[in-house]
CSV table of C-alpha atoms in Angstrom, one decimal:
chain,number,residue,atom,x,y,z
A,28,MET,CA,23.6,8.8,-23.1
A,29,ILE,CA,26.1,7.6,-20.8
A,30,ASN,CA,25.6,10.0,-18.5
A,31,GLN,CA,21.7,9.0,-18.6
A,32,MET,CA,22.3,5.8,-17.7
A,33,ILE,CA,24.2,6.4,-14.8
A,34,LEU,CA,21.9,9.0,-13.2
A,35,LEU,CA,19.3,5.9,-14.2
A,36,VAL,CA,20.7,3.7,-11.9
A,37,VAL,CA,21.8,5.8,-9.3
A,38,THR,CA,17.6,6.6,-9.4
A,39,GLY,CA,17.1,3.3,-9.3
A,40,VAL,CA,19.1,2.4,-6.1
A,41,ALA,CA,18.0,5.3,-4.5
A,42,ALA,CA,14.3,4.5,-5.0
A,43,GLY,CA,14.9,0.8,-4.6
A,44,ILE,CA,16.2,1.5,-1.0
A,45,LEU,CA,13.5,4.0,-0.2
A,46,GLY,CA,10.8,1.4,-1.5
A,47,ALA,CA,11.9,-1.7,0.2
A,48,ILE,CA,12.4,0.2,3.7
A,49,MET,CA,9.1,2.0,3.4
A,50,GLY,CA,6.6,-0.3,1.5
A,51,ILE,CA,6.3,2.7,-0.7
A,52,GLY,CA,6.8,2.4,-4.5
A,53,GLY,CA,9.3,4.5,-5.6
A,54,GLY,CA,7.6,7.3,-7.9
A,55,MET,CA,8.5,10.0,-5.6
A,56,ILE,CA,12.0,10.0,-6.6
A,57,ILE,CA,11.9,8.5,-10.0
A,58,THR,CA,8.8,10.9,-11.7
A,59,PRO,CA,10.8,14.1,-10.6
A,60,VAL,CA,14.1,12.6,-12.2
A,61,LEU,CA,12.8,12.0,-15.5
A,62,THR,CA,10.4,14.6,-15.9
A,63,VAL,CA,12.3,17.6,-14.1
A,64,LEU,CA,15.8,16.5,-14.5
A,65,MET,CA,16.0,14.7,-17.9
A,66,GLY,CA,12.7,15.8,-19.6
A,67,LEU,CA,11.1,13.1,-20.5
A,68,PRO,CA,7.4,13.3,-20.9
A,69,ILE,CA,5.4,12.3,-18.2
A,70,GLN,CA,3.8,9.1,-20.0
A,71,TYR,CA,7.4,7.6,-20.0
A,72,ALA,CA,8.2,8.8,-16.2
A,73,ILE,CA,4.7,6.9,-14.9
A,74,ALA,CA,5.9,4.0,-16.9
A,75,ALA,CA,8.8,3.6,-15.5
A,76,SER,CA,7.6,4.0,-12.0
A,77,ILE,CA,5.3,1.3,-12.1
A,78,ILE,CA,8.4,-1.1,-13.6
A,79,ALA,CA,10.1,0.7,-10.4
A,80,VAL,CA,7.4,-0.9,-8.1
A,81,ILE,CA,8.0,-4.1,-9.7
A,82,ALA,CA,11.5,-4.3,-9.5
A,83,THR,CA,11.6,-3.0,-5.5
A,84,SER,CA,8.8,-5.6,-4.9
A,85,SER,CA,10.7,-8.7,-6.2
A,86,GLY,CA,13.9,-7.1,-5.0
A,87,ALA,CA,12.7,-6.8,-1.3
A,88,THR,CA,10.1,-9.3,-1.1
A,89,ILE,CA,12.6,-12.6,-1.6
A,90,ALA,CA,14.7,-10.8,1.1
A,91,TYR,CA,11.6,-10.4,3.4
A,92,LEU,CA,10.2,-13.9,3.2
A,93,ARG,CA,13.5,-15.3,4.0
A,94,ASP,CA,13.7,-13.2,7.2
A,95,ASP,CA,9.9,-14.0,7.9
A,96,MET,CA,9.4,-10.6,8.0
A,97,LEU,CA,6.0,-10.1,5.8
A,98,ASN,CA,2.7,-11.8,6.5
A,99,LEU,CA,1.9,-13.7,3.1
A,100,ARG,CA,-1.9,-14.3,4.0
A,101,VAL,CA,-2.5,-10.6,5.0
A,102,ALA,CA,-0.7,-9.5,1.5
A,103,MET,CA,-2.8,-12.3,-0.4
A,104,PHE,CA,-6.2,-11.6,1.2
A,105,LEU,CA,-5.7,-7.8,1.1
A,106,GLU,CA,-5.0,-7.6,-2.5
A,107,ILE,CA,-8.6,-9.2,-2.7
A,108,GLY,CA,-9.6,-5.6,-1.9
A,109,THR,CA,-7.4,-3.5,-3.5
A,110,THR,CA,-7.7,-5.4,-7.2
A,111,VAL,CA,-11.3,-4.8,-6.7
A,112,GLY,CA,-11.2,-1.5,-6.0
A,113,ALA,CA,-8.9,-0.7,-9.3
A,114,ILE,CA,-11.4,-2.5,-11.1
A,115,VAL,CA,-13.9,-0.3,-10.1
A,116,GLY,CA,-12.3,3.0,-9.9
A,117,ALA,CA,-10.7,2.4,-13.6
A,118,ILE,CA,-14.6,1.4,-14.5
A,119,VAL,CA,-16.0,4.5,-12.7
A,120,THR,CA,-13.4,7.1,-13.6
A,121,GLY,CA,-14.4,10.6,-14.7
A,122,MET,CA,-17.9,9.7,-13.1
A,123,VAL,CA,-16.5,11.2,-9.4
A,124,PRO,CA,-14.7,14.8,-9.6
A,125,SER,CA,-11.2,14.2,-9.3
A,126,ASN,CA,-10.6,17.3,-7.0
A,127,ILE,CA,-13.3,15.7,-4.3
A,128,LEU,CA,-10.7,12.1,-4.6
A,129,TYR,CA,-7.7,14.2,-3.9
A,130,TRP,CA,-9.1,15.9,-1.0
A,131,LEU,CA,-10.5,12.5,0.6
A,132,PHE,CA,-7.8,10.8,0.1
A,133,GLY,CA,-4.9,13.8,0.9
A,134,ALA,CA,-7.1,14.5,4.3
A,135,LEU,CA,-6.7,10.7,4.8
A,136,LEU,CA,-2.9,11.3,4.6
A,137,VAL,CA,-2.5,14.1,6.7
A,138,PHE,CA,-4.3,12.8,9.4
A,139,SER,CA,-2.5,9.3,9.4
A,140,THR,CA,0.5,11.1,9.8
A,141,TYR,CA,-0.9,13.1,12.9
A,142,ASN,CA,-1.7,9.2,14.5
A,143,MET,CA,2.1,8.3,13.5
A,144,ILE,CA,3.1,11.4,15.4
A,145,ARG,CA,1.1,10.4,18.4
A,146,LYS,CA,2.7,7.0,18.4
A,147,LEU,CA,6.4,8.7,18.4
A,148,ILE,CA,4.9,10.7,20.8
A,149,GLY,CA,4.0,8.4,23.1
A,150,LYS,CA,6.0,5.9,25.0
A,151,THR,CA,5.7,2.8,22.7
A,152,ASP,CA,5.9,2.3,19.0
A,153,ALA,CA,2.7,0.9,18.1
A,154,ALA,CA,-0.4,-0.1,19.7
A,155,PRO,CA,-1.2,-3.7,19.7
A,156,ALA,CA,-4.6,-5.1,19.8
A,157,ASP,CA,-5.4,-5.8,23.5
A,158,HIS,CA,-7.4,-9.0,22.1
A,159,PRO,CA,-7.7,-11.8,19.6
A,160,ASP,CA,-9.7,-10.9,16.4
A,161,GLU,CA,-12.2,-13.5,15.6
A,162,LEU,CA,-12.0,-12.9,12.1
A,163,ALA,CA,-8.5,-12.7,11.8
A,164,THR,CA,-8.4,-16.0,13.9
A,165,LYS,CA,-10.1,-17.8,11.6
A,166,LEU,CA,-8.5,-16.4,8.9
A,167,LYS,CA,-4.9,-17.1,10.9
A,168,LEU,CA,-3.5,-13.5,9.5
A,169,ASN,CA,-2.0,-13.2,13.2
A,170,GLY,CA,2.1,-13.3,12.9
A,171,SER,CA,5.1,-13.3,14.3
A,172,TYR,CA,8.9,-11.8,13.1
A,173,TYR,CA,12.3,-11.8,14.8
A,174,ASP,CA,13.1,-7.9,15.4
A,175,LYS,CA,16.9,-7.6,14.3
A,176,ALA,CA,17.1,-3.9,16.4
A,177,THR,CA,15.8,-5.6,19.7
A,178,LYS,CA,16.9,-8.9,19.1
A,179,LYS,CA,13.3,-10.1,20.1
A,180,GLN,CA,10.8,-12.5,18.8
A,181,VAL,CA,7.8,-10.1,18.5
A,182,ASP,CA,4.4,-11.7,18.0
A,183,TYR,CA,1.3,-10.2,16.8
A,184,THR,CA,-2.1,-9.9,16.4
A,185,VAL,CA,-4.2,-8.7,13.4
A,186,THR,CA,-7.8,-6.5,14.3
A,187,ASN,CA,-10.1,-4.8,12.4
A,188,VAL,CA,-10.1,-6.8,9.4
A,189,PRO,CA,-13.4,-5.1,8.1
A,190,GLY,CA,-11.3,-1.8,8.4
A,191,GLY,CA,-8.4,-2.7,6.9
A,192,MET,CA,-10.0,-4.3,3.3
A,193,THR,CA,-12.1,-0.9,3.0
A,194,MET,CA,-9.1,1.0,3.3
A,195,MET,CA,-7.8,-1.4,0.7
A,196,PHE,CA,-10.6,-1.2,-1.2
A,197,GLY,CA,-10.5,2.8,-1.1
A,198,ALA,CA,-6.6,2.4,-2.0
A,199,GLY,CA,-7.6,0.8,-5.3
A,200,LEU,CA,-10.3,2.8,-6.2
A,201,ALA,CA,-7.5,6.1,-6.0
A,202,SER,CA,-5.1,4.1,-8.3
A,203,GLY,CA,-7.6,3.4,-10.7
A,204,MET,CA,-9.5,6.9,-10.8
A,205,LEU,CA,-6.3,9.2,-10.0
A,206,GLY,CA,-3.4,6.8,-11.5
A,207,ILE,CA,-1.2,6.8,-7.9
A,208,GLY,CA,0.4,4.7,-6.1
A,209,SER,CA,-1.3,3.4,-2.9
A,210,GLY,CA,1.7,2.0,-1.0
A,211,ALA,CA,1.5,4.6,1.3
A,212,PHE,CA,-2.5,3.6,2.0
A,213,LYS,CA,-1.4,0.1,2.1
A,214,VAL,CA,1.1,0.8,4.9
A,215,ILE,CA,-1.4,2.8,6.7
A,216,ALA,CA,-3.9,0.1,6.4
A,217,MET,CA,-2.3,-2.3,8.3
A,218,ASP,CA,-0.1,-0.2,10.3
A,219,THR,CA,-2.7,2.3,12.1
A,220,ILE,CA,-6.1,0.5,11.3
A,221,MET,CA,-5.2,-3.3,11.5
A,222,LYS,CA,-2.7,-2.7,14.8
A,223,MET,CA,0.1,-4.5,12.8
A,224,PRO,CA,3.6,-3.8,14.0
A,225,LEU,CA,5.3,-1.4,11.2
A,226,LYS,CA,8.2,-3.5,10.1
A,227,PRO,CA,5.6,-6.4,9.1
A,228,SER,CA,3.2,-3.7,7.5
A,229,SER,CA,6.2,-2.6,4.9
A,230,ALA,CA,7.4,-5.5,4.1
A,231,THR,CA,4.1,-7.2,3.5
A,232,SER,CA,3.2,-3.7,1.4
A,233,ASN,CA,6.3,-4.5,-0.7
A,234,LEU,CA,4.8,-7.8,-2.0
A,235,MET,CA,1.1,-6.3,-2.7
A,236,MET,CA,2.6,-3.3,-4.7
A,237,GLY,CA,4.6,-5.6,-6.8
A,238,VAL,CA,1.1,-7.8,-7.4
A,239,THR,CA,-1.0,-4.6,-8.3
A,240,ALA,CA,1.8,-3.2,-10.7
A,241,ALA,CA,2.3,-6.3,-12.7
A,242,ALA,CA,-1.6,-5.8,-14.2
A,243,SER,CA,-0.7,-2.0,-14.9
A,244,ALA,CA,2.8,-3.0,-16.2
A,245,THR,CA,1.2,-4.7,-19.1
A,246,VAL,CA,-1.3,-2.0,-20.4
A,247,TYR,CA,1.8,0.6,-20.3
A,248,PHE,CA,3.8,-2.2,-22.6
A,249,PHE,CA,0.8,-2.3,-25.1
A,250,ASN,CA,0.4,1.6,-25.6
A,251,GLY,CA,4.2,2.1,-25.8
A,252,SER,CA,4.7,4.2,-23.3
A,253,LEU,CA,7.4,1.7,-21.5
A,254,ARG,CA,10.6,2.1,-23.1
A,255,PRO,CA,13.4,-0.5,-22.7
A,256,GLU,CA,16.4,2.3,-22.4
A,257,ILE,CA,14.8,3.7,-19.7
A,258,ALA,CA,13.4,0.8,-17.7
A,259,VAL,CA,16.5,-1.5,-17.6
A,260,PRO,CA,18.8,0.4,-16.1
A,261,LEU,CA,16.7,1.6,-13.6
A,262,ALA,CA,15.2,-1.5,-12.8
A,263,LEU,CA,18.9,-2.9,-12.2
A,264,GLY,CA,19.7,0.0,-9.9
A,265,ILE,CA,16.5,-0.8,-8.1
A,266,LEU,CA,17.1,-4.2,-7.4
A,267,GLY,CA,20.4,-3.0,-5.9
A,268,GLY,CA,18.4,-0.6,-4.0
A,269,ALA,CA,15.8,-2.7,-2.8
A,270,LEU,CA,18.2,-5.3,-1.6
A,271,ILE,CA,20.5,-2.9,0.4
A,272,GLY,CA,17.5,-1.4,2.0
A,273,SER,CA,15.9,-4.7,2.7
A,274,ARG,CA,19.0,-5.1,4.7
A,275,ILE,CA,18.7,-2.1,6.5
A,276,MET,CA,14.7,-2.4,7.2
A,277,PRO,CA,15.0,-5.2,10.0
A,278,ILE,CA,18.2,-3.8,11.9
A,279,MET,CA,16.2,0.2,12.2
A,280,PRO,CA,14.8,0.6,15.5
A,281,THR,CA,10.7,1.0,14.7
A,282,ARG,CA,11.0,4.7,16.1
A,283,LEU,CA,13.1,5.8,13.4
A,284,LEU,CA,11.4,3.7,10.4
A,285,ARG,CA,8.1,5.5,12.2
A,286,MET,CA,10.2,9.2,11.9
A,287,ILE,CA,11.1,8.5,8.3
A,288,PHE,CA,8.0,7.6,7.0
A,289,VAL,CA,6.1,10.5,8.8
A,290,PRO,CA,7.4,13.2,6.4
A,291,ILE,CA,7.0,11.3,3.6
A,292,ILE,CA,3.4,10.5,3.9
A,293,GLY,CA,2.7,13.9,5.5
A,294,PHE,CA,3.8,15.6,2.6
A,295,MET,CA,1.8,13.2,0.1
A,296,GLY,CA,-1.4,14.1,1.8
A,297,ILE,CA,-0.3,18.1,1.4
A,298,GLN,CA,0.6,17.4,-2.4
A,299,MET,CA,-3.2,15.5,-2.8
A,300,LEU,CA,-5.2,18.0,-1.1
A,301,LEU,CA,-3.2,21.5,-3.2
A,302,LYS,CA,-3.8,18.9,-6.3
A,303,GLY,CA,-7.9,19.2,-5.3
A,304,PHE,CA,-7.4,23.0,-5.1
A,305,GLY,CA,-5.9,22.8,-8.9
A,306,VAL,CA,-2.2,23.7,-7.2
A,307,THR,CA,0.5,21.2,-8.4
A,308,ILE,CA,4.1,21.0,-6.4
């Protein structure tokens, strides 16, 4: 029992650090550990992953708010699209073949990986908007943050707001229909489509993930899948890891952050494509 608790805490710390730095859920760490190493049923692993997202969001968001890293207005605006998409996905689940959805979203992740590799090869880490976006200006979505790695204040302009909202709707749809996390899609929507820098994109995604996961946690709580003996030590480790990750991310060079992100979303994209063909890895 003690060894199990230690393993859960260590897993939580690792998932919290990765989640806080990348702005994605820690399910890719937590689920294999709980199911493969500990032999727990998949429904318990999924419920624990939901708690992991909430804990990561809570721990990291506090630090990112204090550092003025996340864009609160973008988070709340895009969360509308994610929530509506999740509701629609839950309603129409089963009407669209799941393999088609896995192909679509897998292809999107692979394409986004290609775009990020292009940014790495290029001279700059991000392609800022050339001119102010009228809708983003009206909604006051533009922002700035202090980059501790370069020791410079970075002002950025948000662009292609409708495209970002559409991506958020699709991310919510995928979550509702396929039961997958949408953290990677959130970061892609802000970094690739809306031209936000990667650091505030990751920080903003952390806040959004917690809001989305909170609704799902209620369902898992009432159906009995949420086990305190699993969730409590995991959450404690994740909170500590998220605090560590939120201290590391601001001082990381953006290119290094992107180099870590590329293989993660590339793996997730390939995994989803294979699931579309009935292959699970």
